mmCIF file of C-alpha atoms in Angstrom:
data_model
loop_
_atom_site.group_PDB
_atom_site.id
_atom_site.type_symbol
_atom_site.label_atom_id
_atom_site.label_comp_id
_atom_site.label_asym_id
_atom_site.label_seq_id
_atom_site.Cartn_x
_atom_site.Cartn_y
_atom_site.Cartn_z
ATOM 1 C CA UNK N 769 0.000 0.000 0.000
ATOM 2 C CA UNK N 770 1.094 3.568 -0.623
ATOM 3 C CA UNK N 771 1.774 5.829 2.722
ATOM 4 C CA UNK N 772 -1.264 7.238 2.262
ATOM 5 C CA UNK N 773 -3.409 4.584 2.104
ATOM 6 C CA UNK N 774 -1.251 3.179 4.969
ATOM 7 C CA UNK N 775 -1.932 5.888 7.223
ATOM 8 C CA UNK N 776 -5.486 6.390 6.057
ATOM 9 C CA UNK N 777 -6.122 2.707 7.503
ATOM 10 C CA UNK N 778 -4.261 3.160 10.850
ATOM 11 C CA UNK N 779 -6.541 6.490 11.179
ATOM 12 C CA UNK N 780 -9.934 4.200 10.344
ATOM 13 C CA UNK N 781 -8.961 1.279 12.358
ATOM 14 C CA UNK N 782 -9.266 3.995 15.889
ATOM 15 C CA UNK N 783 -12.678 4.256 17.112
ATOM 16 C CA UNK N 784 -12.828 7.946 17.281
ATOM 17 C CA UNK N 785 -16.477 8.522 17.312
ATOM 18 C CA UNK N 786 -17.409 11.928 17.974
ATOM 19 C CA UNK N 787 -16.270 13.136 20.249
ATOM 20 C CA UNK N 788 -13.643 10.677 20.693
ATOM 21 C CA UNK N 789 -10.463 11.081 19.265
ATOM 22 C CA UNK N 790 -8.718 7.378 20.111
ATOM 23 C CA UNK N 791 -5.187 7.936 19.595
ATOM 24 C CA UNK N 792 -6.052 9.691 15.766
ATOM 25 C CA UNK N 793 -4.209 13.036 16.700
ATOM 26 C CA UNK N 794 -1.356 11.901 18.897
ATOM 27 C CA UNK N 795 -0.302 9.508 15.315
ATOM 28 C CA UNK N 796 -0.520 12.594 13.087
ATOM 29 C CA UNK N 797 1.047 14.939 15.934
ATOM 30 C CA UNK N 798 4.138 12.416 15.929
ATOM 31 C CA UNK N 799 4.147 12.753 12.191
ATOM 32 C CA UNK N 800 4.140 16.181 11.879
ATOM 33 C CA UNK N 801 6.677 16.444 14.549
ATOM 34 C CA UNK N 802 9.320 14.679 12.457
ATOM 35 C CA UNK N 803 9.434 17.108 9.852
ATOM 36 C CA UNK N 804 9.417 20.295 11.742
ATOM 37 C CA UNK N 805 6.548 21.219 13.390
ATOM 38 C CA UNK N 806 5.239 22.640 16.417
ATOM 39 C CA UNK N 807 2.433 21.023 17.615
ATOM 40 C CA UNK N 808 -0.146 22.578 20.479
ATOM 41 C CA UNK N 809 -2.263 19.873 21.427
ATOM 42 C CA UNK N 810 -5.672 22.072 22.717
ATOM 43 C CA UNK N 811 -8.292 20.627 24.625
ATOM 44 C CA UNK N 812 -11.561 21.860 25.401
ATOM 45 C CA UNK N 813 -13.975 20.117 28.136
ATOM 46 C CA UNK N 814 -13.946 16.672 26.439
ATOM 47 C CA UNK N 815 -12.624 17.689 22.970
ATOM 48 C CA UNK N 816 -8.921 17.242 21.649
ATOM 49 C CA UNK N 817 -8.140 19.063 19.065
ATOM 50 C CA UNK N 818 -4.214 20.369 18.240
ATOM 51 C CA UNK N 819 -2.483 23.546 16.469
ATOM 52 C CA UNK N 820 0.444 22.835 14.283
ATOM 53 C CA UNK N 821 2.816 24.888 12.469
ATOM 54 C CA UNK N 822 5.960 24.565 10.395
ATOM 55 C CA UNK N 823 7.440 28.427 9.962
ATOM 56 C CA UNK N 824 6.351 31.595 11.243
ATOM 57 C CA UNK N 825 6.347 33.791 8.318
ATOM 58 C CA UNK N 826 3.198 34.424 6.179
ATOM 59 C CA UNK N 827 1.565 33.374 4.042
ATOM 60 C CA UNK N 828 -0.567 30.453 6.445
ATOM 61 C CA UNK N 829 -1.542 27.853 4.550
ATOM 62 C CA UNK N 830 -3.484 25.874 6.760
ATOM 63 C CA UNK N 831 -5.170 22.105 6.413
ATOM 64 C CA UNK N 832 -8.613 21.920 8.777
ATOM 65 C CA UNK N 833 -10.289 18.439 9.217
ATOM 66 C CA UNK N 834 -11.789 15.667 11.923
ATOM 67 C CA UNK N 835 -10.957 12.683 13.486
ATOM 68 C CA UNK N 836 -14.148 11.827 14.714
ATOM 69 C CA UNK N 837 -16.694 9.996 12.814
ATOM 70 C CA UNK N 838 -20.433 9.860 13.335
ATOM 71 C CA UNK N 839 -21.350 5.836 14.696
ATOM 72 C CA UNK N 840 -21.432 3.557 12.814
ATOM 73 C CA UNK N 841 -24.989 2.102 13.686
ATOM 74 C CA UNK N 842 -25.672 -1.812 13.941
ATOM 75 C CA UNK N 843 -22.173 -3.206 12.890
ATOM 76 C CA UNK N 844 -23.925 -6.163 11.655
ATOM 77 C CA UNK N 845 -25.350 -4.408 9.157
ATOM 78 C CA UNK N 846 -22.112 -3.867 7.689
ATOM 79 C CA UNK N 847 -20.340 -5.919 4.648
ATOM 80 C CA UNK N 848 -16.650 -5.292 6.136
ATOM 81 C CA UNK N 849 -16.376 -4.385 10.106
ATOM 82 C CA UNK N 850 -16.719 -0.453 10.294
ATOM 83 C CA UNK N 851 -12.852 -0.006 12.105
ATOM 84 C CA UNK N 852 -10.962 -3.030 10.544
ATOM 85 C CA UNK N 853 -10.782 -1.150 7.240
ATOM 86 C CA UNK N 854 -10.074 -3.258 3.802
ATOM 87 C CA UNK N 855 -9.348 -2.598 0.151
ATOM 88 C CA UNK N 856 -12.122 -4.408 -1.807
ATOM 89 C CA UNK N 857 -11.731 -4.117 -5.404
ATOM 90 C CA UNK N 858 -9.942 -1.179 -5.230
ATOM 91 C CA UNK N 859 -12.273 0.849 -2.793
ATOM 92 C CA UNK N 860 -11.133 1.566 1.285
ATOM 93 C CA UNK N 861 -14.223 0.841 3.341
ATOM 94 C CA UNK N 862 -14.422 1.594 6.790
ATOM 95 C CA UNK N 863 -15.956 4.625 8.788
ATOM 96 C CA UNK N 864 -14.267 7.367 8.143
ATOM 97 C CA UNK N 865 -12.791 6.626 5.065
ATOM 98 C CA UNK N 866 -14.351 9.196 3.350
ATOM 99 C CA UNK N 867 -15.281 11.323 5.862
ATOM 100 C CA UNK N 868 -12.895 12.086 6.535
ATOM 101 C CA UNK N 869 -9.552 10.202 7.776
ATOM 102 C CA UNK N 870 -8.510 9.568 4.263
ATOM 103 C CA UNK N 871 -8.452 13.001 3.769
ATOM 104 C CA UNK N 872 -6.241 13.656 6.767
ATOM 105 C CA UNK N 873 -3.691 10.655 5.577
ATOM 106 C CA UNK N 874 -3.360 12.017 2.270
ATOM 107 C CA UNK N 875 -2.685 16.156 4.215
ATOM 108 C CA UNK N 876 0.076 14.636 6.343
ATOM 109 C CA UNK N 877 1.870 12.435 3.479
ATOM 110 C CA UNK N 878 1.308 15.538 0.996
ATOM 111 C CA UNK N 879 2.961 18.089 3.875
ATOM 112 C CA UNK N 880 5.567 15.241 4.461
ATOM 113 C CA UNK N 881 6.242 15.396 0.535
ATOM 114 C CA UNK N 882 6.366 18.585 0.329
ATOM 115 C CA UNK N 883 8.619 19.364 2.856
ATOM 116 C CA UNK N 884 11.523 17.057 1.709
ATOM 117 C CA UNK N 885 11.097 19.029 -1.674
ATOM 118 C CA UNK N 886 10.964 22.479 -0.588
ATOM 119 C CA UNK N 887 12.824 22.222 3.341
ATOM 120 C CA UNK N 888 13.041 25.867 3.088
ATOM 121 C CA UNK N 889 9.498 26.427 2.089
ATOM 122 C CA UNK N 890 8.138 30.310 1.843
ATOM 123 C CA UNK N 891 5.464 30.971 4.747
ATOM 124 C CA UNK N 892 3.998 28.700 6.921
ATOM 125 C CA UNK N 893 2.159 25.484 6.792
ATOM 126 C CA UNK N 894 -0.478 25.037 9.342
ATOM 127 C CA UNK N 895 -2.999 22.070 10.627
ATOM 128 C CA UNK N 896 -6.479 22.518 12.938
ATOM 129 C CA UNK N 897 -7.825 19.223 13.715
ATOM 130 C CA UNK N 898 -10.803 18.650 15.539
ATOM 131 C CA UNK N 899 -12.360 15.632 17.217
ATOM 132 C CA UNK N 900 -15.683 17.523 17.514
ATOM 133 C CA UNK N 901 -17.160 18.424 13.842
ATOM 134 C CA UNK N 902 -19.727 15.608 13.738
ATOM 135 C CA UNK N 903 -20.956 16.290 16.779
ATOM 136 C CA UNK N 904 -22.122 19.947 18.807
ATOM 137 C CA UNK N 905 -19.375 21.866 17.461
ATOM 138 C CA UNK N 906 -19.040 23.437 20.232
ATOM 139 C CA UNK N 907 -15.062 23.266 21.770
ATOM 140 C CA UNK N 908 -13.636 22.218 18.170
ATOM 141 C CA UNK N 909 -12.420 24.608 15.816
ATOM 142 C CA UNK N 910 -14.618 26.828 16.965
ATOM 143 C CA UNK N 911 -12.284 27.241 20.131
ATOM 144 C CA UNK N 912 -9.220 26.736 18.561
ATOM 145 C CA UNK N 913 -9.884 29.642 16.297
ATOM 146 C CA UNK N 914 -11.170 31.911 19.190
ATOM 147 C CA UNK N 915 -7.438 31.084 20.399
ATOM 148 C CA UNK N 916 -5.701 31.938 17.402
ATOM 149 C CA UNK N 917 -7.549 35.275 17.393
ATOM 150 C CA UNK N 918 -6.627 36.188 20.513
ATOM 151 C CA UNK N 919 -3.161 36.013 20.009
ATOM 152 C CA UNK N 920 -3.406 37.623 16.091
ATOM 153 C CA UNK N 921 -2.254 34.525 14.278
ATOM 154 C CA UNK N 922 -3.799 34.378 11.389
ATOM 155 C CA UNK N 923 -4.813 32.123 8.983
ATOM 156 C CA UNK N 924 -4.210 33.418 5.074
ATOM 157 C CA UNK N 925 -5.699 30.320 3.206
ATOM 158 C CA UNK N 926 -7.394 27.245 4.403
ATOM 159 C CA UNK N 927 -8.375 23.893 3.150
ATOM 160 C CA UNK N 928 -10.715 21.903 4.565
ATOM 161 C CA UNK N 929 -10.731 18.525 3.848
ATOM 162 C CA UNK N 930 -14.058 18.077 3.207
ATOM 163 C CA UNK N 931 -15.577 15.398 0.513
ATOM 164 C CA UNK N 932 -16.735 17.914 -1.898
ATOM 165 C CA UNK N 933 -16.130 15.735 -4.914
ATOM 166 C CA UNK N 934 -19.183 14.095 -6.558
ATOM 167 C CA UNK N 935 -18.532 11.684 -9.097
ATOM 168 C CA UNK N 936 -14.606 12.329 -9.668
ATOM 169 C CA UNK N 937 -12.050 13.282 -6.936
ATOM 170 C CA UNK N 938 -11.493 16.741 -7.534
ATOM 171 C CA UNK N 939 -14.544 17.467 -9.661
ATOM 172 C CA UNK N 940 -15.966 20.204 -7.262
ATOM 173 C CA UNK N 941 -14.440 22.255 -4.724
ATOM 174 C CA UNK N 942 -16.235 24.426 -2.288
ATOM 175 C CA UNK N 943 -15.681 27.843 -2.087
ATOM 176 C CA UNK N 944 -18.360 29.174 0.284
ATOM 177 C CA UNK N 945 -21.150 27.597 1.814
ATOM 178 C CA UNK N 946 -24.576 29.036 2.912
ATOM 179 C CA UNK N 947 -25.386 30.252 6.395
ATOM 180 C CA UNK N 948 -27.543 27.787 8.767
ATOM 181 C CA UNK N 949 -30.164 29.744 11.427
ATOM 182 C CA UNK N 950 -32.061 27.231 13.125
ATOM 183 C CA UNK N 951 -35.026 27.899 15.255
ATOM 184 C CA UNK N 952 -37.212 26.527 17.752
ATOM 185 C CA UNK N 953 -40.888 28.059 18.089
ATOM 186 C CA UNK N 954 -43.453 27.452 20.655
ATOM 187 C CA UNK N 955 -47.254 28.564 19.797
ATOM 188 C CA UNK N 956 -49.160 29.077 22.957
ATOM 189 C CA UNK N 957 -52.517 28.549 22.812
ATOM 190 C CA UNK N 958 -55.261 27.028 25.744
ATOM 191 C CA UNK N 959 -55.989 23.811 26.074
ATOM 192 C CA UNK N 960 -59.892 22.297 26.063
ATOM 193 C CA UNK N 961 -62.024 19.729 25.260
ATOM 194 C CA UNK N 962 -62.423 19.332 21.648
ATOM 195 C CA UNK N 963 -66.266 18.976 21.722
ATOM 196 C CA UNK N 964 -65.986 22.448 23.967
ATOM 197 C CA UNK N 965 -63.614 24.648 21.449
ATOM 198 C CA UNK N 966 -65.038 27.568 21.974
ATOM 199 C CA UNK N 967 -63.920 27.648 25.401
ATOM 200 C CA UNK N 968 -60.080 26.388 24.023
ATOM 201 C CA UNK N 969 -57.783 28.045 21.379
ATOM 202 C CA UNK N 970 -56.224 25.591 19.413
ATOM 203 C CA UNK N 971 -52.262 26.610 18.806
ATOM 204 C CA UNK N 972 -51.979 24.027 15.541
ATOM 205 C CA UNK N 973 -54.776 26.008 14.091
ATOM 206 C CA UNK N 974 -53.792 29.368 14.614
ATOM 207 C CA UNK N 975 -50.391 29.045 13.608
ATOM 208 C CA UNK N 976 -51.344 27.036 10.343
ATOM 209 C CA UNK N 977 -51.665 30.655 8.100
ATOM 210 C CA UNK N 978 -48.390 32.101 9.489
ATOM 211 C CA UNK N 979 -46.505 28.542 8.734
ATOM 212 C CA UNK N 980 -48.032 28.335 5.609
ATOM 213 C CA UNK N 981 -47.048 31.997 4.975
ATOM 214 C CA UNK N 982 -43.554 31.296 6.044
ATOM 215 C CA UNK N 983 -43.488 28.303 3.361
ATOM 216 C CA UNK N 984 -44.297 30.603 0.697
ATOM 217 C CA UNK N 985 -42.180 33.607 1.793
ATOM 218 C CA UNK N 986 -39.423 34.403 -1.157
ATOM 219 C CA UNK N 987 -36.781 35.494 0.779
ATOM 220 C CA UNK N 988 -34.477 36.104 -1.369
ATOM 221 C CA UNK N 989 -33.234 35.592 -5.266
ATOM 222 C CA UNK N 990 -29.821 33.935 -4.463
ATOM 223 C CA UNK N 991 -27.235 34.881 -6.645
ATOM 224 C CA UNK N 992 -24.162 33.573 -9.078
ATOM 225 C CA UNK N 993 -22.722 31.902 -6.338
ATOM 226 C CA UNK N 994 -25.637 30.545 -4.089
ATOM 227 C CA UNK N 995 -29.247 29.486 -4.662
ATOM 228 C CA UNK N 996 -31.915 31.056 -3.044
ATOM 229 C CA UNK N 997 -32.311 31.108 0.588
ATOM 230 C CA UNK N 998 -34.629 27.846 1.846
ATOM 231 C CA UNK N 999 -37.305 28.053 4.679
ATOM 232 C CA UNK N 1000 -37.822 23.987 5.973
ATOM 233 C CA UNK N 1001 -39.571 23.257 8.693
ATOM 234 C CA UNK N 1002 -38.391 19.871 10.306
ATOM 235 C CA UNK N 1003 -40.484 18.927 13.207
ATOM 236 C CA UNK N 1004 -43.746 19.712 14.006
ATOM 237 C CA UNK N 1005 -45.685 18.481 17.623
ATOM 238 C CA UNK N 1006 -48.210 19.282 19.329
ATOM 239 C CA UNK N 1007 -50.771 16.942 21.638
ATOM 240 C CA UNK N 1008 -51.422 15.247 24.618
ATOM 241 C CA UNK N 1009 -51.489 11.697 22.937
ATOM 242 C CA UNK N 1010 -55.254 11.780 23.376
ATOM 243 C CA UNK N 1011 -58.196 12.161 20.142
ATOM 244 C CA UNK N 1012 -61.015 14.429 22.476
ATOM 245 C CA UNK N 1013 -57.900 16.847 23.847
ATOM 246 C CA UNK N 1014 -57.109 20.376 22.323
ATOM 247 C CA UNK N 1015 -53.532 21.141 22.782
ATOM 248 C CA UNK N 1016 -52.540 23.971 24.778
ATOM 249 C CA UNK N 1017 -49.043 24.721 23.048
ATOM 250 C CA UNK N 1018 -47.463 23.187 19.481
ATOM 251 C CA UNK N 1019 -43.391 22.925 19.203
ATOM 252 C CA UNK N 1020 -41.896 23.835 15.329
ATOM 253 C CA UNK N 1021 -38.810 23.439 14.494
ATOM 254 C CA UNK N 1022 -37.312 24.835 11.351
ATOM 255 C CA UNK N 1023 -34.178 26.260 9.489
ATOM 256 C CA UNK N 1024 -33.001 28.965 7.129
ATOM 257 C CA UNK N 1025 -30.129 28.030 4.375
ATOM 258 C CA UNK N 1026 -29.820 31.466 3.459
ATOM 259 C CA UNK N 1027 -27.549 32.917 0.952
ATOM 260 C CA UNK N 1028 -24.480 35.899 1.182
ATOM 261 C CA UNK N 1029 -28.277 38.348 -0.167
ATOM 262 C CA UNK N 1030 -29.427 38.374 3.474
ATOM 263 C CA UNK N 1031 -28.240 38.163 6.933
ATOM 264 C CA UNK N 1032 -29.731 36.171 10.250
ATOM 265 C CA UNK N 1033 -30.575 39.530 12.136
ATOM 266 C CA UNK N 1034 -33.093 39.822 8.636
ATOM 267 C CA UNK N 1035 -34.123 36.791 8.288
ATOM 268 C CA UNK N 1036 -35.345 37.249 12.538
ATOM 269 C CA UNK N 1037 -36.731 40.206 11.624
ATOM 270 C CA UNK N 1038 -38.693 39.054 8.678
ATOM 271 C CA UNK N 1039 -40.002 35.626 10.550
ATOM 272 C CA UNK N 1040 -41.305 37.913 13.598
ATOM 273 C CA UNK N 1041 -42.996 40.155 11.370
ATOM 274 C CA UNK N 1042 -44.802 37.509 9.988
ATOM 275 C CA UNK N 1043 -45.589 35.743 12.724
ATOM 276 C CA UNK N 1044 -46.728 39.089 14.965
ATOM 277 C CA UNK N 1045 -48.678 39.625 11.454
ATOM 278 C CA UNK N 1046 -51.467 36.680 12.693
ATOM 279 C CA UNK N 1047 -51.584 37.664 16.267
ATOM 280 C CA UNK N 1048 -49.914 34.809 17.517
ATOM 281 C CA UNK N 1049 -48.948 34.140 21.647
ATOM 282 C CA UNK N 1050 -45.523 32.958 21.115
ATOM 283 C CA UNK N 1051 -41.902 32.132 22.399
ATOM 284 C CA UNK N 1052 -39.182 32.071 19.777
ATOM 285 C CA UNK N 1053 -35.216 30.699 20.027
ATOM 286 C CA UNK N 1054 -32.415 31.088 17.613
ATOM 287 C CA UNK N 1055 -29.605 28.891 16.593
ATOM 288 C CA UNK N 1056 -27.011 30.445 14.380
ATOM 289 C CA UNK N 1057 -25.115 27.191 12.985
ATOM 290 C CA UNK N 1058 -22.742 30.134 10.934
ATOM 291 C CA UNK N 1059 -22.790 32.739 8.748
ATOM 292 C CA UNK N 1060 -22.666 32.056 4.748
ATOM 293 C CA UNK N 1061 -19.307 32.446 3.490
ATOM 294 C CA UNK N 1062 -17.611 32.935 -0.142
ATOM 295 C CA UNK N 1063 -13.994 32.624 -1.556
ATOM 296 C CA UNK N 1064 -14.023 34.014 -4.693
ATOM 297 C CA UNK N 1065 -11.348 33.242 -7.435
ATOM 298 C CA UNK N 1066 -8.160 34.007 -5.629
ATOM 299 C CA UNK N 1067 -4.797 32.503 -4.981
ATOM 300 C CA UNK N 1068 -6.100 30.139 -2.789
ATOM 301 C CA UNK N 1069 -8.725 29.068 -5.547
ATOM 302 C CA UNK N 1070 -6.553 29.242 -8.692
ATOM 303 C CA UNK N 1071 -4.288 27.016 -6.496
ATOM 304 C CA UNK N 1072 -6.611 24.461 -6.244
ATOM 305 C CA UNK N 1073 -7.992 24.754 -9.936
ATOM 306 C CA UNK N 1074 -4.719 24.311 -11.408
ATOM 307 C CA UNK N 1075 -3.097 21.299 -9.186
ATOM 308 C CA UNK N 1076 -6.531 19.534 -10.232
ATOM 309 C CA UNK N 1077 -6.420 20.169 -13.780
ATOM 310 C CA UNK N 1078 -2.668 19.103 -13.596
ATOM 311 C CA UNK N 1079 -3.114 15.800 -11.929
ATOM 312 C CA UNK N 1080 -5.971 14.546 -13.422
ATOM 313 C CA UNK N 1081 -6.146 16.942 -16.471
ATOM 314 C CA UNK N 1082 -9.536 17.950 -15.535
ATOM 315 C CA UNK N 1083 -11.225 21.177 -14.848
ATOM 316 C CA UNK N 1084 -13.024 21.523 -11.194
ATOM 317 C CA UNK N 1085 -16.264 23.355 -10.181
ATOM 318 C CA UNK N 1086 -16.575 25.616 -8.220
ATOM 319 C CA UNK N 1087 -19.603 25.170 -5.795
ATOM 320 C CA UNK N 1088 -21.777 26.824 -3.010
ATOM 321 C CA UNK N 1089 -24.070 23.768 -2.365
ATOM 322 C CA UNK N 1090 -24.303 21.268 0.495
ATOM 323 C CA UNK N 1091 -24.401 21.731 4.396
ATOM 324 C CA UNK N 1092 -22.149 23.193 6.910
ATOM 325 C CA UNK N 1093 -18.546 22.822 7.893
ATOM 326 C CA UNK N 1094 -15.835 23.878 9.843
ATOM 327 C CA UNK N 1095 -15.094 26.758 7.283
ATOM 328 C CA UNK N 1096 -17.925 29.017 8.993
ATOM 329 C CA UNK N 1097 -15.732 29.291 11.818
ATOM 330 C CA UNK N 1098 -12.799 30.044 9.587
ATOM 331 C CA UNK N 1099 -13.699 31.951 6.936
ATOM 332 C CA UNK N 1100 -15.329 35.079 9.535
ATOM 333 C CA UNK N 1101 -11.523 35.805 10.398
ATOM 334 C CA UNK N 1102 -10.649 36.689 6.893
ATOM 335 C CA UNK N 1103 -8.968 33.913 5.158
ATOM 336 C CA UNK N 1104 -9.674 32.004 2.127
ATOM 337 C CA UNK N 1105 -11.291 28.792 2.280
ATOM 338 C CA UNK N 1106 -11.976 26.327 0.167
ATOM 339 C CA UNK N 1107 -13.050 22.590 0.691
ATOM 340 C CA UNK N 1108 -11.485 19.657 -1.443
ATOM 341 C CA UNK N 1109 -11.338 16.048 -0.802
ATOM 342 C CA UNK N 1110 -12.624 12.484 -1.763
ATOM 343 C CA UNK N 1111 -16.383 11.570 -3.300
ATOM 344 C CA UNK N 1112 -19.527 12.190 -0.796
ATOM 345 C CA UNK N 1113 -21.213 9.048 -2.078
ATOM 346 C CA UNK N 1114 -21.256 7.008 0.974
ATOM 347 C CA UNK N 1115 -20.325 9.493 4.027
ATOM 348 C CA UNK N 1116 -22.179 8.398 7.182
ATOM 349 C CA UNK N 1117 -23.467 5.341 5.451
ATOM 350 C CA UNK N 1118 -23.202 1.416 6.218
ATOM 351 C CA UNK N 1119 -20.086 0.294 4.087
ATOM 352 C CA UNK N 1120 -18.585 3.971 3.826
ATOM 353 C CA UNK N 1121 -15.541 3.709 1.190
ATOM 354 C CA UNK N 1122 -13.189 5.687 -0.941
ATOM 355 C CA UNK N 1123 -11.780 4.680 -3.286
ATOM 356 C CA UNK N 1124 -8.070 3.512 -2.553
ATOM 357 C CA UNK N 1125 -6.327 5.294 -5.659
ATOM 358 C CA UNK N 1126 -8.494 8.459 -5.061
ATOM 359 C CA UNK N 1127 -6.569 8.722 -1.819
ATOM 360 C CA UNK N 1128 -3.374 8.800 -3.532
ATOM 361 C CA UNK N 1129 -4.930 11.588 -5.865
ATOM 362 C CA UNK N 1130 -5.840 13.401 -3.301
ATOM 363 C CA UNK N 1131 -2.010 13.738 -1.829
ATOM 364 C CA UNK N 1132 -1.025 14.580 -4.985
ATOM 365 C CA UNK N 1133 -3.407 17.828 -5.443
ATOM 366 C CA UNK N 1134 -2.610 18.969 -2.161
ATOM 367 C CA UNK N 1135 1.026 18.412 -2.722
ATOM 368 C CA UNK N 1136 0.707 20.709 -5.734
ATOM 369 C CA UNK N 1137 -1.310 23.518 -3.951
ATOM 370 C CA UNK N 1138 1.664 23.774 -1.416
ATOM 371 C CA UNK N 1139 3.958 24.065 -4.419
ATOM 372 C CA UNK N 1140 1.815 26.595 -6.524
ATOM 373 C CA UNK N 1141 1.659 28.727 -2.812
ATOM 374 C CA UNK N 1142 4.403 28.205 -0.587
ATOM 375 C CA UNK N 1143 7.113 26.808 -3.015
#
């Protein structure tokens, strides 16, 4: 097996799920290490995550990623045991593979490449590794960029390792992703006999307009670079459990994926407007999951672009779509990020795989975008 694919099965065969990191950090920390960097492992509550560096000059090109993995669910339901990874007809299974410890094999054997190439390298290469992005994202990167901020290091361009590719590795990188604003809503309303309704308001009924308004809302156009913002509601409930019972309150839970064309604080505004619009008795919380965020063509970008297209001869696109990542709590400090690594296909599935020569791809374009920045 190559080193990457080497590593990428040491990485799969720890069970790091989230937040657990099993050993995955202190391997790549020990790596790293041995060709000149400075690691600061940084742990938060029950988090590890570390800081690692190699110069101190700018630019900072920095690799972000995971080494937790969501579980794995029955393992019996599995073709190949979820942490004794295999290569099957040329594919990696095992959890993680894609999602995304093959990933952080090929960063460390692309870094180690580099290095023995270009020992005197311009800038600084960087790593943030988290064992918490599958989980609350709460004392992940998250903290570990709150601590570079507060001492003014700063991070020029970022890659997260990601699985933005769809059908070929390298086919689509990310360069932004939309904002997430989550919310939980409670209609208040008074609870009664349903044969007696007059004497009972029912909440499920008097919010039905201002949902259905909310459905139909256009909130925005979108624009070149992201669709238009998307109003889903997720969970609805409301009840005692009983058929002769009007309920006195009814829960919603829904979500904005809203584009760079509005902002949260607007998108609040605009749902409470609504809703105050039918009268309704209610109590309203707000999750801000992040902020959309765009990295428009760039150095970091043409980087990418052109190690792809000389690797595999192919040209990339460039895309907006998908859910969140770790890059909304990068991308606010002011570098460029971008997200590139294996195929999506089977992340957080039963028999998640790679495919083993994507892997070694993979080093390869992140080899080059060292060379095309820092060489």
């Amino acid at each position: 097996m190559s080193p990457t694919l080497q590593l990428a099965c040491d990485l799969i065969s720890r069970h790091s799920v989230t937040p657990e990191d099993a050993g995955c950090q202190e391997l790549m920390m020990e790596r790293l290490a041995a060709v000149g960097f400075n690691n600061e492992p940084l742990r938060f509550e029950e988090v590890d995550n570390f800081w690692s560096r190699r110069g101190t000059d700018g630019p900072m090109v920095c690799f972000a990623g995971h080494t937790d993995v969501v579980p794995t669910g029955p393992e019996s339901s599995w073709q190949y045991p979820p942490f004794e990874p295999q290569i099957v007809d040329g594919m990696l299974y095992g959890r993680g593979a894609a999602d995304m410890k093959g990933s952080l094999a090929a960063m460390i054997v692309a870094i180690e490449n580099f290095v023995r190439k270009f020992p005197d390298h311009k800038g600084s290469i960087a790593l943030l590794i988290t064992s918490d992005e599958e989980g609350p994202a709460h004392n992940g990167t998250v903290k570990v960029v709150e601590t570079l901020e507060a001492r003014n290091e700063k991070i020029d361009m970022c890659i997260v390792g990601e699985p933005s590719s769809t059908t070929l590795v390298g086919d689509v990188i990310k360069n932004g992703r939309r904002g997430s604003l989550g919310a939980e809503l409670i209609v208040k309303g008074i609870q009664g006999h349903v044969a007696y309704p007059h004497l009972a308001k029912n909440p499920v009924h008097v919010a039905a307009p201002a949902l259905a308004e909310l459905a139909n809302e256009k909130w925005d156009d979108g624009n070149e670079f992201f669709p238009a913002t998307s109003f889903q509601i997720s969970n609805i409930h409301a009840g005692t459990g009983a058929t002769n019972v009007i309920p006195g309150t009814m829960k919603v839970v829904f979500n904005f994926r809203f584009s760079t064309e509005l902002t949260a604080d607007i998108l609040k505004q605009r749902t409470e407007a609504i809703l105050d619009k039918h009268d309704l008795e209610y109590d309203l919380q707000w999750s801000l999951s992040g902020e959309p965020f765009l990295t428009d063509r760039g150095p970091l970008v043409d980087a990418c672009v052109d190690a792809i297209k000389a690797v595999t001869g192919r040209d990339t696109e460039l895309s907006t779509a998908g859910g969140t990542s770790d890059g909304r709590f990068i991308a606010p400090t002011g570098a460029q990020v971008v997200e590139l690594g294996p195929i999506n296909a089977t992340i957080h599935k039963v028999d998640e795989c790679v495919s083993a020569a994507d892997l070694d791809t993979l080093t390869d374009m992140y080899e080059g975008i060292l060379e095309r920045l820092l060489g």
